[in-house]
Amino acid sequence: MVSKVIISIDGTSSTGKSTIARRIAKKLNFTYIDSGSMYRAVTYFCLKNGIIFNNKIEKKKLSENLEKILIDFKLNPINSQNEISLNNNFIDSKLRSLEIAEHVSKIAKQKNVRNFILKIQHHYSKKNNIVMDGRDIGTVVFPNAKYKFFLTASSKTRAKRRYHEMKKNGLNISFSDVLENIITRDKDDSTRTNSPLKIPDDALTINTEKLSLDELEKIILDHIKNN
Ligand code: CDP
């Protein structure tokens, strides 16, 4: 079997990873997989099923329930996008709340959750050429990915982007809460023991602070063409 091509796009929160990853996948006719949405989906499940209770994770309940979680990516007929489904329901629009953002890093640092998601990530790479974005894609999930990118921008710029996106989606939030969440998550994601957020040695790091999406897309596609 010819091995599949993998493009990893890692970085801190709200650097535009998912938007650019989706665009690159479309351009190259690859499958786009949003790994953050998997951690968000598990968090959503935990909040709905009392596994996160009083801001704490019931760890025993979490491990008993992991096998009841069915995560898949398929075409959502409503918007024709490849989207996450949780137990056969499209839930992407429910995953972007501040409540999920405030709990997701606690869920994402659990070893059993990471192993559970790792299996799903590897499963997709067997079937398709993929673009996957996240925190540990180029370091832990696919250390042999053919092309690796790492996106950065200042926390203020990232919070502004996320705030406008959330407002556009009708969420009632304040800029300071969004900024605080981004700073807290960056810290939690980079300092955890399991698969911490870090720049892969062989990644191209891109500061997206002043780049338009078209400019960012060109940098990524040029790099792929020339390497
Ligand atoms: O959209 P944003 O960049 O804010 O976050 P996301 O990509 O949806 O990821 C949400 C959270 O999931 C992150 O803050 C991490 O805690 C976790 N995550 C992870 O641990 N590993 C990944 N590969 C992707 C996300």
Short mmCIF file of C-alpha atoms and ligand atoms in Angstrom, two decimals:
data_model
loop_
_atom_site.label_atom_id
_atom_site.label_comp_id
_atom_site.label_asym_id
_atom_site.label_seq_id
_atom_site.Cartn_x
_atom_site.Cartn_y
_atom_site.Cartn_z
CA MET A 1 0.00 0.00 0.00
CA VAL A 2 1.35 3.45 -0.89
CA SER A 3 1.58 5.47 2.32
CA LYS A 4 -0.61 8.51 2.60
CA VAL A 5 0.65 12.09 2.69
CA ILE A 6 0.15 13.95 5.95
CA ILE A 7 0.30 17.70 6.47
CA SER A 8 0.33 18.79 10.11
CA ILE A 9 -0.63 22.30 11.22
CA ASP A 10 -0.01 22.90 14.91
CA GLY A 11 -0.08 26.05 16.98
CA THR A 12 -1.59 27.96 19.85
CA SER A 13 -5.31 28.68 20.12
CA SER A 14 -6.99 30.86 17.48
CA THR A 15 -4.02 31.25 15.15
CA GLY A 16 -6.32 30.40 12.24
CA LYS A 17 -5.23 26.76 12.04
CA SER A 18 -8.60 25.28 11.21
CA THR A 19 -9.53 27.88 8.59
CA ILE A 20 -6.25 27.52 6.72
CA ALA A 21 -6.13 23.73 7.16
CA ARG A 22 -9.57 23.44 5.56
CA ARG A 23 -8.49 25.68 2.66
CA ILE A 24 -5.27 23.75 2.05
CA ALA A 25 -7.13 20.44 2.15
CA LYS A 26 -9.63 21.72 -0.41
CA LYS A 27 -6.88 23.02 -2.71
CA LEU A 28 -4.95 19.71 -2.61
CA ASN A 29 -8.01 17.47 -2.51
CA PHE A 30 -6.96 16.06 0.88
CA THR A 31 -9.25 15.20 3.81
CA TYR A 32 -9.31 17.79 6.58
CA ILE A 33 -9.38 16.55 10.18
CA ASP A 34 -9.85 19.04 13.02
CA SER A 35 -8.24 17.30 16.01
CA GLY A 36 -9.32 20.06 18.42
CA SER A 37 -12.94 19.25 17.63
CA MET A 38 -12.35 15.69 18.91
CA TYR A 39 -11.19 16.97 22.31
CA ARG A 40 -14.07 19.43 22.29
CA ALA A 41 -16.53 16.61 21.46
CA VAL A 42 -15.29 14.49 24.38
CA THR A 43 -15.64 17.57 26.63
CA TYR A 44 -19.18 18.16 25.35
CA PHE A 45 -20.04 14.52 26.12
CA CYS A 46 -18.54 14.86 29.62
CA LEU A 47 -20.51 18.01 30.39
CA LYS A 48 -23.77 16.43 29.14
CA ASN A 49 -23.25 13.23 31.12
CA GLY A 50 -22.12 14.56 34.49
CA ILE A 51 -18.52 13.45 33.99
CA ILE A 52 -17.43 17.03 34.54
CA PHE A 53 -19.17 18.03 37.71
CA ASN A 54 -18.54 21.16 39.82
CA ASN A 55 -15.60 21.96 37.52
CA LYS A 56 -13.97 18.61 38.29
CA ILE A 57 -13.49 15.54 36.15
CA GLU A 58 -14.92 12.31 37.56
CA LYS A 59 -11.98 10.23 36.31
CA LYS A 60 -13.45 6.80 37.01
CA LYS A 61 -16.66 7.72 35.20
CA LEU A 62 -14.61 9.13 32.32
CA SER A 63 -12.72 5.90 31.73
CA GLU A 64 -15.93 3.83 32.05
CA ASN A 65 -17.65 6.02 29.47
CA LEU A 66 -14.92 6.49 26.84
CA GLU A 67 -16.02 3.41 24.91
CA LYS A 68 -19.52 4.86 24.59
CA ILE A 69 -18.13 7.77 22.58
CA LEU A 70 -18.27 7.30 18.82
CA ILE A 71 -16.39 9.99 16.95
CA ASP A 72 -16.45 10.12 13.17
CA PHE A 73 -15.83 12.63 10.38
CA LYS A 74 -18.23 12.72 7.47
CA LEU A 75 -19.88 15.03 5.00
CA ASN A 76 -22.50 17.21 6.65
CA PRO A 77 -25.20 17.61 3.96
CA ILE A 78 -26.27 20.96 5.44
CA ASN A 79 -23.00 22.77 4.64
CA SER A 80 -21.20 20.16 2.47
CA GLN A 81 -18.21 20.16 4.84
CA ASN A 82 -16.31 17.22 6.29
CA GLU A 83 -17.37 17.56 9.92
CA ILE A 84 -17.17 15.77 13.23
CA SER A 85 -20.07 13.65 14.45
CA LEU A 86 -20.53 12.44 18.01
CA ASN A 87 -22.58 9.25 18.32
CA ASN A 88 -23.93 9.93 14.81
CA ASN A 89 -24.98 13.54 15.45
CA PHE A 90 -23.34 16.55 13.82
CA ILE A 91 -22.39 18.73 16.77
CA ASP A 92 -19.67 21.05 15.49
CA SER A 93 -21.77 24.19 16.06
CA LYS A 94 -22.21 23.22 19.74
CA LEU A 95 -18.46 22.86 20.35
CA ARG A 96 -17.40 26.50 20.11
CA SER A 97 -18.85 27.85 23.37
CA LEU A 98 -16.75 29.41 26.13
CA GLU A 99 -18.00 26.67 28.48
CA ILE A 100 -16.37 23.97 26.33
CA ALA A 101 -13.24 26.12 25.88
CA GLU A 102 -12.96 26.47 29.65
CA HIS A 103 -12.95 22.69 30.26
CA VAL A 104 -11.33 21.23 27.16
CA SER A 105 -7.68 21.50 28.23
CA LYS A 106 -8.42 19.56 31.44
CA ILE A 107 -9.94 16.76 29.36
CA ALA A 108 -7.16 16.93 26.75
CA LYS A 109 -4.43 16.28 29.29
CA GLN A 110 -5.89 12.92 30.40
CA LYS A 111 -3.74 10.07 29.13
CA ASN A 112 -6.68 7.75 28.37
CA VAL A 113 -8.46 10.47 26.37
CA ARG A 114 -5.30 11.13 24.33
CA ASN A 115 -4.84 7.41 23.60
CA PHE A 116 -8.49 7.11 22.61
CA ILE A 117 -8.18 10.03 20.17
CA LEU A 118 -4.78 8.90 18.86
CA LYS A 119 -6.40 5.69 17.57
CA ILE A 120 -9.01 7.67 15.64
CA GLN A 121 -6.32 9.99 14.21
CA HIS A 122 -4.24 7.04 13.00
CA HIS A 123 -7.30 5.31 11.56
CA TYR A 124 -7.99 8.30 9.26
CA SER A 125 -4.41 8.51 8.07
CA LYS A 126 -4.61 4.95 6.74
CA LYS A 127 -7.43 5.76 4.38
CA ASN A 128 -6.69 9.26 3.10
CA ASN A 129 -4.16 11.96 2.43
CA ILE A 130 -4.89 14.33 5.27
CA VAL A 131 -4.38 17.81 6.63
CA MET A 132 -4.74 17.69 10.41
CA ASP A 133 -4.51 20.64 12.76
CA GLY A 134 -3.94 20.63 16.53
CA ARG A 135 -1.27 20.86 19.20
CA ASP A 136 0.75 17.64 18.91
CA ILE A 137 0.19 16.52 15.34
CA GLY A 138 3.75 17.03 14.07
CA THR A 139 5.37 15.92 17.35
CA VAL A 140 3.40 12.94 18.69
CA VAL A 141 0.56 11.93 16.39
CA PHE A 142 2.46 11.96 13.09
CA PRO A 143 6.16 12.59 13.81
CA ASN A 144 6.86 11.45 10.23
CA ALA A 145 4.37 13.82 8.58
CA LYS A 146 5.74 14.96 5.23
CA TYR A 147 4.98 18.66 5.77
CA LYS A 148 4.78 20.36 9.15
CA PHE A 149 3.69 23.87 10.01
CA PHE A 150 3.45 25.75 13.29
CA LEU A 151 1.35 28.93 13.48
CA THR A 152 1.78 31.73 16.00
CA ALA A 153 0.40 35.23 16.73
CA SER A 154 0.18 37.46 19.80
CA SER A 155 -2.47 36.53 22.36
CA LYS A 156 -4.27 39.86 21.84
CA THR A 157 -4.60 39.37 18.09
CA ARG A 158 -5.77 35.81 18.58
CA ALA A 159 -8.34 36.85 21.19
CA LYS A 160 -9.66 39.54 18.83
CA ARG A 161 -10.12 36.95 16.06
CA ARG A 162 -11.85 34.48 18.37
CA TYR A 163 -14.05 37.18 19.95
CA HIS A 164 -15.34 38.34 16.54
CA GLU A 165 -15.92 34.76 15.42
CA MET A 166 -17.90 33.96 18.59
CA LYS A 167 -19.93 37.19 18.34
CA LYS A 168 -20.73 36.38 14.71
CA ASN A 169 -22.05 33.01 15.85
CA GLY A 170 -24.37 34.75 18.32
CA LEU A 171 -22.49 33.88 21.52
CA ASN A 172 -22.79 36.30 24.43
CA ILE A 173 -19.20 36.76 25.65
CA SER A 174 -16.78 39.49 26.70
CA PHE A 175 -13.41 40.19 25.09
CA SER A 176 -11.61 39.86 28.44
CA ASP A 177 -13.08 36.39 29.07
CA VAL A 178 -11.96 35.23 25.62
CA LEU A 179 -8.45 36.63 26.15
CA GLU A 180 -8.18 35.06 29.58
CA ASN A 181 -9.28 31.67 28.23
CA ILE A 182 -6.72 31.79 25.43
CA ILE A 183 -3.88 32.63 27.82
CA THR A 184 -4.93 29.93 30.30
CA ARG A 185 -5.28 27.29 27.58
CA ASP A 186 -1.90 28.16 26.02
CA LYS A 187 -0.30 27.66 29.43
CA ASP A 188 -2.16 24.43 30.23
CA ASP A 189 -1.51 22.98 26.76
CA SER A 190 2.23 23.79 26.80
CA THR A 191 2.99 22.65 30.34
CA ARG A 192 1.08 19.34 30.50
CA THR A 193 2.98 16.06 30.71
CA ASN A 194 1.13 14.21 27.95
CA SER A 195 1.78 15.52 24.42
CA PRO A 196 2.45 19.15 25.32
CA LEU A 197 2.10 21.87 22.73
CA LYS A 198 5.55 22.49 21.26
CA ILE A 199 7.11 23.38 17.95
CA PRO A 200 8.20 20.30 15.98
CA ASP A 201 11.94 20.56 15.21
CA ASP A 202 11.30 20.18 11.50
CA ALA A 203 8.27 22.48 11.18
CA LEU A 204 8.04 25.74 9.29
CA THR A 205 6.96 28.33 11.88
CA ILE A 206 4.75 31.11 10.53
CA ASN A 207 3.75 34.23 12.44
CA THR A 208 0.21 34.94 11.19
CA GLU A 209 -0.08 38.30 12.99
CA LYS A 210 -0.10 40.42 9.87
CA LEU A 211 -0.96 37.85 7.23
CA SER A 212 -4.21 37.64 5.29
CA LEU A 213 -5.58 34.14 4.69
CA ASP A 214 -4.53 34.39 1.03
CA GLU A 215 -0.96 35.27 2.05
CA LEU A 216 -0.83 32.44 4.57
CA GLU A 217 -2.19 29.99 2.03
CA LYS A 218 0.48 31.04 -0.48
CA ILE A 219 3.31 30.54 2.05
CA ILE A 220 2.07 27.05 2.90
CA LEU A 221 1.43 25.96 -0.69
CA ASP A 222 4.80 27.36 -1.86
CA HIS A 223 6.57 25.46 0.92
CA ILE A 224 4.81 22.23 -0.08
CA LYS A 225 5.66 22.78 -3.75
CA ASN A 226 9.34 23.44 -3.01
CA ASN A 227 10.00 20.62 -0.54
O1 CDP B 1 -9.75 26.48 18.10
P1 CDP B 1 -8.66 26.54 19.13
O2 CDP B 1 -7.31 26.69 18.50
O3 CDP B 1 -8.91 27.49 20.23
O4 CDP B 1 -8.69 25.14 19.86
P2 CDP B 1 -8.89 23.70 19.29
O5 CDP B 1 -7.93 23.42 18.18
O6 CDP B 1 -10.35 23.47 18.99
O7 CDP B 1 -8.45 22.80 20.54
C1 CDP B 1 -9.15 22.87 21.75
C2 CDP B 1 -8.28 22.28 22.84
O8 CDP B 1 -8.11 20.88 22.58
C3 CDP B 1 -6.87 22.83 22.99
O9 CDP B 1 -6.80 23.98 23.81
C4 CDP B 1 -6.13 21.64 23.61
O10 CDP B 1 -6.31 21.60 25.00
C5 CDP B 1 -6.83 20.45 23.01
N1 CDP B 1 -6.11 19.87 21.86
C6 CDP B 1 -5.05 19.02 22.15
O11 CDP B 1 -4.70 18.82 23.28
N2 CDP B 1 -4.39 18.39 21.13
C7 CDP B 1 -4.75 18.60 19.86
N3 CDP B 1 -4.09 17.95 18.88
C8 CDP B 1 -5.79 19.48 19.55
C9 CDP B 1 -6.46 20.12 20.58
#
